[in-house]
Short mmCIF file of C-alpha atoms and ligand atoms in Angstrom, two decimals:
data_model
loop_
_atom_site.label_atom_id
_atom_site.label_comp_id
_atom_site.label_asym_id
_atom_site.label_seq_id
_atom_site.Cartn_x
_atom_site.Cartn_y
_atom_site.Cartn_z
CA MET A 1 -9.63 -6.12 48.04
CA ALA A 2 -8.75 -5.72 44.35
CA MET A 3 -10.30 -2.90 42.64
CA GLU A 4 -13.36 -3.54 40.78
CA SER A 5 -14.19 -0.12 38.99
CA LEU A 6 -12.36 2.96 38.37
CA THR A 7 -13.68 6.25 37.52
CA ILE A 8 -11.00 8.75 36.08
CA THR A 9 -11.30 11.95 33.75
CA GLN A 10 -12.08 11.10 29.95
CA PRO A 11 -8.79 10.12 28.59
CA ASP A 12 -7.58 11.34 25.00
CA ASP A 13 -5.64 9.54 22.41
CA TRP A 14 -2.55 11.42 21.44
CA HIS A 15 -1.86 9.14 18.37
CA VAL A 16 -4.71 7.78 15.97
CA HIS A 17 -5.00 6.81 12.28
CA LEU A 18 -8.45 7.49 11.16
CA ARG A 19 -7.89 7.04 7.33
CA ASP A 20 -10.57 8.26 5.05
CA ASP A 21 -13.65 7.74 3.07
CA GLU A 22 -15.48 4.34 3.84
CA MET A 23 -12.74 3.14 6.23
CA LEU A 24 -12.87 6.34 8.21
CA LYS A 25 -16.69 5.86 8.40
CA GLN A 26 -16.05 2.39 9.91
CA VAL A 27 -13.34 3.18 12.39
CA ALA A 28 -13.97 6.53 13.59
CA GLN A 29 -16.49 6.02 16.27
CA TYR A 30 -14.32 3.56 18.10
CA THR A 31 -12.03 6.32 19.00
CA ALA A 32 -14.78 8.72 19.60
CA ARG A 33 -16.62 6.49 21.92
CA GLN A 34 -13.88 6.65 24.35
CA PHE A 35 -11.86 9.46 23.69
CA GLY A 36 -12.31 13.16 24.33
CA ARG A 37 -9.86 14.23 21.80
CA ALA A 38 -7.43 12.53 19.46
CA ILE A 39 -4.66 13.78 17.37
CA ILE A 40 -5.27 12.75 13.92
CA MET A 41 -2.10 11.26 11.98
CA PRO A 42 -2.00 13.15 8.56
CA ASN A 43 -0.71 10.07 6.47
CA LEU A 44 -3.19 9.65 4.38
CA LYS A 45 -2.78 8.38 0.57
CA VAL A 46 -2.65 12.32 -0.42
CA PRO A 47 -0.79 13.45 2.82
CA VAL A 48 -2.30 16.27 4.58
CA THR A 49 0.16 19.35 4.01
CA THR A 50 -2.21 22.22 3.95
CA THR A 51 -4.40 24.04 6.27
CA ALA A 52 -7.39 23.64 3.68
CA MET A 53 -6.72 19.90 3.57
CA ALA A 54 -6.87 19.60 7.16
CA ALA A 55 -9.67 21.47 7.70
CA ALA A 56 -11.51 19.48 4.90
CA TYR A 57 -10.12 16.08 6.60
CA GLN A 58 -11.54 17.28 10.02
CA ALA A 59 -15.08 17.81 8.92
CA ARG A 60 -15.05 14.44 7.35
CA ILE A 61 -13.86 13.10 10.72
CA LEU A 62 -16.73 15.00 12.42
CA GLN A 63 -19.28 14.09 10.18
CA ALA A 64 -18.16 10.48 10.57
CA THR A 65 -18.37 10.91 14.58
CA SER A 66 -21.48 12.70 14.55
CA ASP A 67 -23.08 10.07 17.12
CA TYR A 68 -20.19 11.27 19.68
CA PRO A 69 -20.43 15.33 19.35
CA GLY A 70 -18.19 15.83 22.41
CA PHE A 71 -15.32 14.35 20.18
CA LYS A 72 -12.58 16.55 19.14
CA PRO A 73 -10.16 15.52 16.39
CA LEU A 74 -6.82 17.30 16.55
CA MET A 75 -5.25 17.78 13.21
CA THR A 76 -1.64 17.45 12.40
CA ALA A 77 0.52 18.41 9.24
CA TYR A 78 2.59 15.92 7.21
CA LEU A 79 6.07 17.47 7.17
CA THR A 80 7.87 17.17 3.47
CA ASP A 81 11.01 18.37 2.28
CA THR A 82 9.49 21.36 0.78
CA ILE A 83 6.65 22.23 3.21
CA ASP A 84 6.15 26.02 3.54
CA PRO A 85 6.98 27.11 7.16
CA GLN A 86 4.31 29.92 6.51
CA GLU A 87 1.60 27.23 5.81
CA LEU A 88 2.27 25.51 9.20
CA GLN A 89 2.28 28.95 11.10
CA THR A 90 -0.95 29.84 9.60
CA GLY A 91 -2.44 26.66 10.27
CA HIS A 92 -1.17 26.54 13.67
CA SER A 93 -2.45 30.12 14.49
CA GLU A 94 -5.81 29.66 13.12
CA GLY A 95 -6.24 26.60 15.25
CA ILE A 96 -6.53 23.81 12.65
CA PHE A 97 -2.99 22.48 13.09
CA THR A 98 -2.15 21.18 16.41
CA ALA A 99 1.18 19.96 15.78
CA ALA A 100 3.16 18.51 12.83
CA LYS A 101 4.34 15.08 12.23
CA LEU A 102 7.83 14.05 11.06
CA TYR A 103 8.00 10.67 8.97
CA PRO A 104 11.61 9.75 7.76
CA ALA A 105 10.78 9.06 4.13
CA ASN A 106 9.87 5.44 3.38
CA ALA A 107 9.64 4.46 7.17
CA THR A 108 6.26 3.06 7.28
CA THR A 109 2.83 3.19 5.64
CA ASN A 110 2.21 6.06 3.35
CA SER A 111 5.40 8.01 4.20
CA ALA A 112 7.16 8.12 0.82
CA ALA A 113 6.94 12.02 0.76
CA GLY A 114 8.32 12.08 4.33
CA VAL A 115 11.46 13.97 4.79
CA SER A 116 14.73 12.61 3.57
CA ASN A 117 17.06 14.49 5.55
CA ILE A 118 16.15 16.55 8.56
CA LYS A 119 18.51 19.43 7.59
CA LEU A 120 16.26 20.20 4.73
CA ILE A 121 13.66 21.23 7.22
CA TYR A 122 15.51 23.06 9.93
CA PRO A 123 13.76 26.41 8.92
CA VAL A 124 10.46 24.79 9.48
CA LEU A 125 11.43 23.19 12.66
CA GLU A 126 12.89 26.69 13.74
CA ALA A 127 9.62 28.15 12.99
CA MET A 128 7.64 25.61 15.03
CA GLN A 129 10.10 25.78 17.98
CA SER A 130 9.39 29.80 17.80
CA ILE A 131 5.47 29.62 17.90
CA GLY A 132 5.32 26.49 20.37
CA MET A 133 3.99 24.03 17.76
CA PRO A 134 4.92 20.36 18.56
CA LEU A 135 6.75 18.25 16.56
CA LEU A 136 5.46 14.49 16.77
CA VAL A 137 8.27 12.19 15.32
CA HIS A 138 8.02 8.59 13.94
CA GLY A 139 11.54 7.47 15.60
CA GLU A 140 13.09 5.08 12.88
CA VAL A 141 16.06 5.26 10.60
CA VAL A 142 15.17 3.90 7.20
CA SER A 143 19.06 2.98 6.14
CA PRO A 144 19.04 -0.50 4.65
CA ASP A 145 22.05 -1.36 6.72
CA VAL A 146 20.35 -0.78 10.32
CA ASP A 147 18.51 -3.76 11.54
CA ILE A 148 14.85 -3.31 11.60
CA PHE A 149 15.07 -4.10 15.45
CA ASP A 150 17.82 -1.27 16.01
CA ARG A 151 16.07 1.32 14.12
CA GLU A 152 14.82 3.37 17.02
CA ALA A 153 17.55 3.19 18.92
CA VAL A 154 20.09 4.17 16.18
CA PHE A 155 17.20 7.26 15.32
CA ILE A 156 18.02 8.56 19.01
CA GLU A 157 21.60 8.54 18.36
CA THR A 158 21.93 9.99 14.81
CA ILE A 159 18.49 12.23 14.56
CA LEU A 160 16.90 12.87 17.78
CA GLN A 161 19.81 13.85 20.12
CA PRO A 162 21.20 16.04 17.80
CA LEU A 163 17.91 17.83 17.04
CA ILE A 164 17.19 18.42 20.59
CA LYS A 165 20.83 20.09 20.99
CA ASP A 166 20.12 22.20 17.88
CA MET A 167 16.69 23.11 18.90
CA PRO A 168 16.38 22.81 22.86
CA GLU A 169 12.81 24.83 23.15
CA LEU A 170 11.12 22.73 20.42
CA ASN A 171 8.49 20.56 21.92
CA VAL A 172 8.88 16.94 20.71
CA VAL A 173 6.62 13.91 21.06
CA PHE A 174 8.68 10.70 20.39
CA GLU A 175 5.84 8.83 19.31
CA HIS A 176 5.22 5.18 20.02
CA ILE A 177 8.33 4.43 21.70
CA THR A 178 9.19 0.43 21.75
CA THR A 179 12.70 0.27 23.28
CA LYS A 180 14.19 0.93 27.11
CA ASP A 181 16.78 3.01 25.23
CA ALA A 182 13.70 5.42 24.10
CA ALA A 183 12.29 5.33 27.78
CA ASP A 184 15.45 6.31 29.21
CA PHE A 185 16.13 8.97 26.70
CA VAL A 186 13.02 10.69 27.05
CA GLU A 187 13.15 10.36 31.03
CA ALA A 188 16.53 12.09 30.91
CA GLN A 189 15.48 15.27 28.81
CA ALA A 190 14.01 18.28 29.86
CA ASP A 191 10.15 18.89 30.05
CA ASN A 192 9.33 19.62 26.32
CA ILE A 193 10.22 16.05 25.40
CA GLY A 194 7.59 13.37 25.88
CA ALA A 195 6.40 10.23 24.49
CA THR A 196 3.58 8.20 23.51
CA ILE A 197 3.24 4.43 24.39
CA THR A 198 1.11 2.20 22.37
CA VAL A 199 -1.00 -0.43 24.46
CA HIS A 200 0.14 -3.22 22.22
CA HIS A 201 3.72 -2.40 22.86
CA LEU A 202 3.01 -2.64 26.50
CA GLN A 203 1.49 -6.28 25.93
CA ILE A 204 3.26 -7.92 23.30
CA ASN A 205 6.95 -8.56 22.60
CA ARG A 206 8.30 -9.91 19.32
CA SER A 207 7.95 -13.40 20.19
CA ASP A 208 4.13 -13.11 20.50
CA MET A 209 4.27 -12.05 16.91
CA LEU A 210 6.50 -14.75 15.60
CA VAL A 211 6.35 -17.97 17.79
CA GLY A 212 3.98 -20.62 16.82
CA GLY A 213 3.24 -19.21 13.44
CA ILE A 214 3.56 -15.62 12.19
CA LYS A 215 0.87 -13.19 13.69
CA PRO A 216 0.30 -10.64 10.82
CA HIS A 217 -2.28 -8.69 13.16
CA LEU A 218 0.60 -7.93 15.54
CA TYR A 219 3.03 -6.61 13.01
CA CYS A 220 3.40 -2.99 13.30
CA LEU A 221 6.16 -0.29 12.78
CA PRO A 222 8.00 0.51 14.99
CA VAL A 223 7.83 -3.68 15.40
CA ALA A 224 7.62 -5.17 19.01
CA LYS A 225 11.10 -5.64 20.38
CA ARG A 226 12.17 -8.02 23.20
CA GLU A 227 10.57 -8.51 26.57
CA GLU A 228 13.17 -6.25 28.42
CA HIS A 229 11.92 -3.40 26.25
CA ARG A 230 8.14 -4.27 26.80
CA LEU A 231 8.90 -4.29 30.65
CA ALA A 232 10.75 -1.05 30.38
CA LEU A 233 7.69 0.50 28.70
CA ARG A 234 5.47 -0.84 31.33
CA LYS A 235 7.56 0.84 33.95
CA ALA A 236 7.45 4.26 32.25
CA ALA A 237 3.80 4.35 31.49
CA ILE A 238 2.92 3.15 35.37
CA SER A 239 5.66 5.78 36.64
CA GLY A 240 3.23 8.68 36.68
CA ASN A 241 6.12 10.70 35.16
CA LYS A 242 4.21 13.23 33.03
CA LYS A 243 6.70 12.83 29.96
CA PHE A 244 4.48 9.55 29.28
CA PHE A 245 1.03 9.48 28.01
CA LEU A 246 -1.51 7.50 26.15
CA GLY A 247 -1.18 7.33 22.18
CA THR A 248 -2.73 4.30 20.67
CA ASP A 249 -1.29 4.24 17.24
CA THR A 250 -4.61 2.38 16.22
CA ALA A 251 -3.96 2.04 12.31
CA PRO A 252 -6.47 -0.09 10.69
CA HIS A 253 -5.81 -2.13 7.51
CA ALA A 254 -8.38 -4.56 5.94
CA ILE A 255 -7.90 -8.05 6.63
CA GLY A 256 -6.45 -8.84 3.07
CA ASP A 257 -4.04 -6.21 3.30
CA LYS A 258 -2.71 -7.82 6.62
CA GLU A 259 -2.90 -11.32 5.75
CA SER A 260 -0.90 -11.29 2.91
CA ALA A 261 2.55 -12.11 1.28
CA CYS A 262 3.62 -8.53 2.06
CA GLY A 263 1.51 -7.63 5.02
CA CYS A 264 0.71 -4.08 5.93
CA ALA A 265 2.07 -2.31 9.59
CA GLY A 266 -0.58 -1.51 11.67
CA ILE A 267 -2.55 -2.83 14.90
CA PHE A 268 -6.20 -1.74 15.01
CA SER A 269 -6.52 -1.36 18.69
CA ALA A 270 -9.04 1.39 18.81
CA PRO A 271 -12.14 -0.56 19.77
CA HIS A 272 -10.80 -1.84 23.18
CA ALA A 273 -7.88 0.62 23.70
CA LEU A 274 -8.91 1.79 27.37
CA GLU A 275 -10.05 -1.73 28.53
CA ASN A 276 -6.56 -2.99 27.21
CA TYR A 277 -4.45 -0.20 28.83
CA VAL A 278 -6.37 -0.57 32.27
CA GLN A 279 -5.59 -4.07 32.27
CA VAL A 280 -1.85 -3.39 32.12
CA PHE A 281 -2.20 -0.91 35.02
CA ASP A 282 -4.22 -3.65 37.04
CA GLU A 283 -1.75 -6.15 36.37
CA GLU A 284 1.13 -3.83 37.68
CA ASN A 285 -1.06 -3.24 40.63
CA SER A 286 -1.00 0.72 39.59
CA LEU A 287 -4.38 1.70 38.91
CA ASP A 288 -3.99 4.77 40.84
CA GLN A 289 -1.51 6.02 38.32
CA PHE A 290 -3.77 5.12 35.17
CA GLU A 291 -5.68 8.80 35.03
CA LYS A 292 -2.21 10.52 34.69
CA PHE A 293 -1.07 8.43 31.88
CA ALA A 294 -4.47 8.29 30.10
CA ALA A 295 -5.98 11.77 30.75
CA LEU A 296 -3.84 14.23 32.71
CA ASN A 297 0.06 13.94 31.15
CA GLY A 298 -1.17 14.55 27.52
CA PRO A 299 -3.32 17.60 28.12
CA ALA A 300 -0.35 19.12 30.35
CA PHE A 301 2.21 18.31 27.55
CA TYR A 302 0.20 19.94 24.74
CA GLY A 303 -1.04 23.01 27.09
CA LEU A 304 -4.62 21.93 26.73
CA PRO A 305 -7.21 21.59 29.58
CA ILE A 306 -8.10 18.06 30.97
CA ASN A 307 -11.45 16.86 29.82
CA ASP A 308 -14.65 17.68 31.75
CA LYS A 309 -16.30 14.28 31.34
CA LYS A 310 -15.64 10.99 33.44
CA VAL A 311 -15.44 7.77 32.42
CA ARG A 312 -16.00 4.75 34.59
CA LEU A 313 -14.38 1.24 34.03
CA VAL A 314 -15.47 -1.75 35.60
CA LYS A 315 -13.70 -5.32 35.99
CA LYS A 316 -16.00 -7.64 34.27
CA PRO A 317 -14.89 -9.65 31.42
CA GLN A 318 -15.87 -9.19 27.63
CA GLN A 319 -14.88 -11.01 24.35
CA VAL A 320 -13.46 -9.08 21.46
CA PRO A 321 -15.31 -9.56 18.33
CA ALA A 322 -13.49 -11.79 15.48
CA SER A 323 -13.89 -8.86 12.85
CA ILE A 324 -15.57 -5.48 12.65
CA GLY A 325 -16.85 -3.68 9.78
CA HIS A 326 -17.94 -5.09 6.36
CA PRO A 327 -15.94 -6.78 3.76
CA PRO A 328 -13.86 -5.60 1.66
CA LEU A 329 -12.67 -3.10 4.38
CA ALA A 330 -13.68 -5.55 7.28
CA VAL A 331 -10.76 -5.29 9.72
CA SER A 332 -9.38 -7.48 12.63
CA PRO A 333 -9.29 -5.74 15.87
CA TYR A 334 -6.16 -6.00 18.17
CA LYS A 335 -7.00 -9.40 20.30
CA ALA A 336 -9.71 -10.55 17.84
CA GLY A 337 -11.66 -13.42 19.76
CA GLU A 338 -9.70 -13.18 23.17
CA MET A 339 -11.48 -12.40 26.51
CA LEU A 340 -10.76 -9.00 28.38
CA ASP A 341 -10.94 -8.52 32.09
CA TRP A 342 -12.48 -4.83 31.82
CA ARG A 343 -15.03 -2.82 30.10
CA ILE A 344 -16.18 0.82 29.74
CA SER A 345 -19.24 1.14 31.78
CA THR A 346 -22.27 2.71 29.92
CA ASP A 347 -24.58 3.47 32.92
O1 DOR B 1 2.21 0.03 12.29
C1 DOR B 1 2.12 1.43 11.87
N1 DOR B 1 1.18 1.75 11.02
N2 DOR B 1 2.83 2.19 11.95
C2 DOR B 1 2.83 3.46 11.48
O2 DOR B 1 3.86 4.26 11.48
C3 DOR B 1 2.08 3.70 10.50
C4 DOR B 1 0.83 3.05 10.66
C5 DOR B 1 -0.19 3.23 9.59
O3 DOR B 1 -0.48 4.22 9.05
O4 DOR B 1 -0.73 2.07 9.20
ZN1 ZN B 2 1.09 6.01 13.63
#
């Protein structure tokens, strides 16, 4: 008989955009409701580059999630060409910075202050390597002569592979991988190289975004690729391989900023993240592998304990609301209006 419920260790989300101010207040509860911890991305309008900024942002997140007192936001530093290695080391040793994020300059939302040439931050990366502070990478090149669908694969060849060779002990998370190339690459590396996989990249390919009318709410970066890549990501996620773990990349933008002549990149998947992920594992007849991907592999990579709490998922349909929050900041949740097979049990 097919499984109708599943109880697992409470998962964590290893890649989250919570924003700030009113948007933070509106969206943070959706992450905190499901996850024990979340790695918080630092790409605010003014990027999080110092320990003091991260500590203040963490306090605002805790305030916004006070209904879920167990929730723990893990903070990251935004790497720039000129970031001070000492600031990172201090932030890491004080327990404020869990990791640092590399955005190639202009690769995505709020990345203008990102790194223009990785060689410029080699001293910083060396310091991170020596203290065991993980590097989280947005793995896309930005050169205008590289096609947007090839940007991840070219990043592997031109940036990631040489970096790993130069810094073999650096812990690296290749964030939100979208290609078979990335899944194969990560699998072939040593244990200090891992990857997050979003739920939308397990569920949609580029045709879903573009056929029958453009779907701005399915546009994100890295952009969804061909079906063969989606299938490779599903295979990696259900494999149980400890290198692969859950990271939604939930990235809310107000509806008007998505449904626009120049629409923002980002999918707001937080509200039903676990329900969608478990649906993938169910479809793949791999529910027995779900706990590893969602709750065990990530903590092992980061050297953190697994959560004490358990979460129960039940196979009982629910409908995703058409929108969440209040204008002008209302957001369209991933799969707005659609039916989901699973839900999180609240009893
Ligand atoms: O789709 C995306 N949205 N990809 C990113 O890398 C950034 C994110 C955002 O902050 O909106
Ligand atoms: Zn992201």
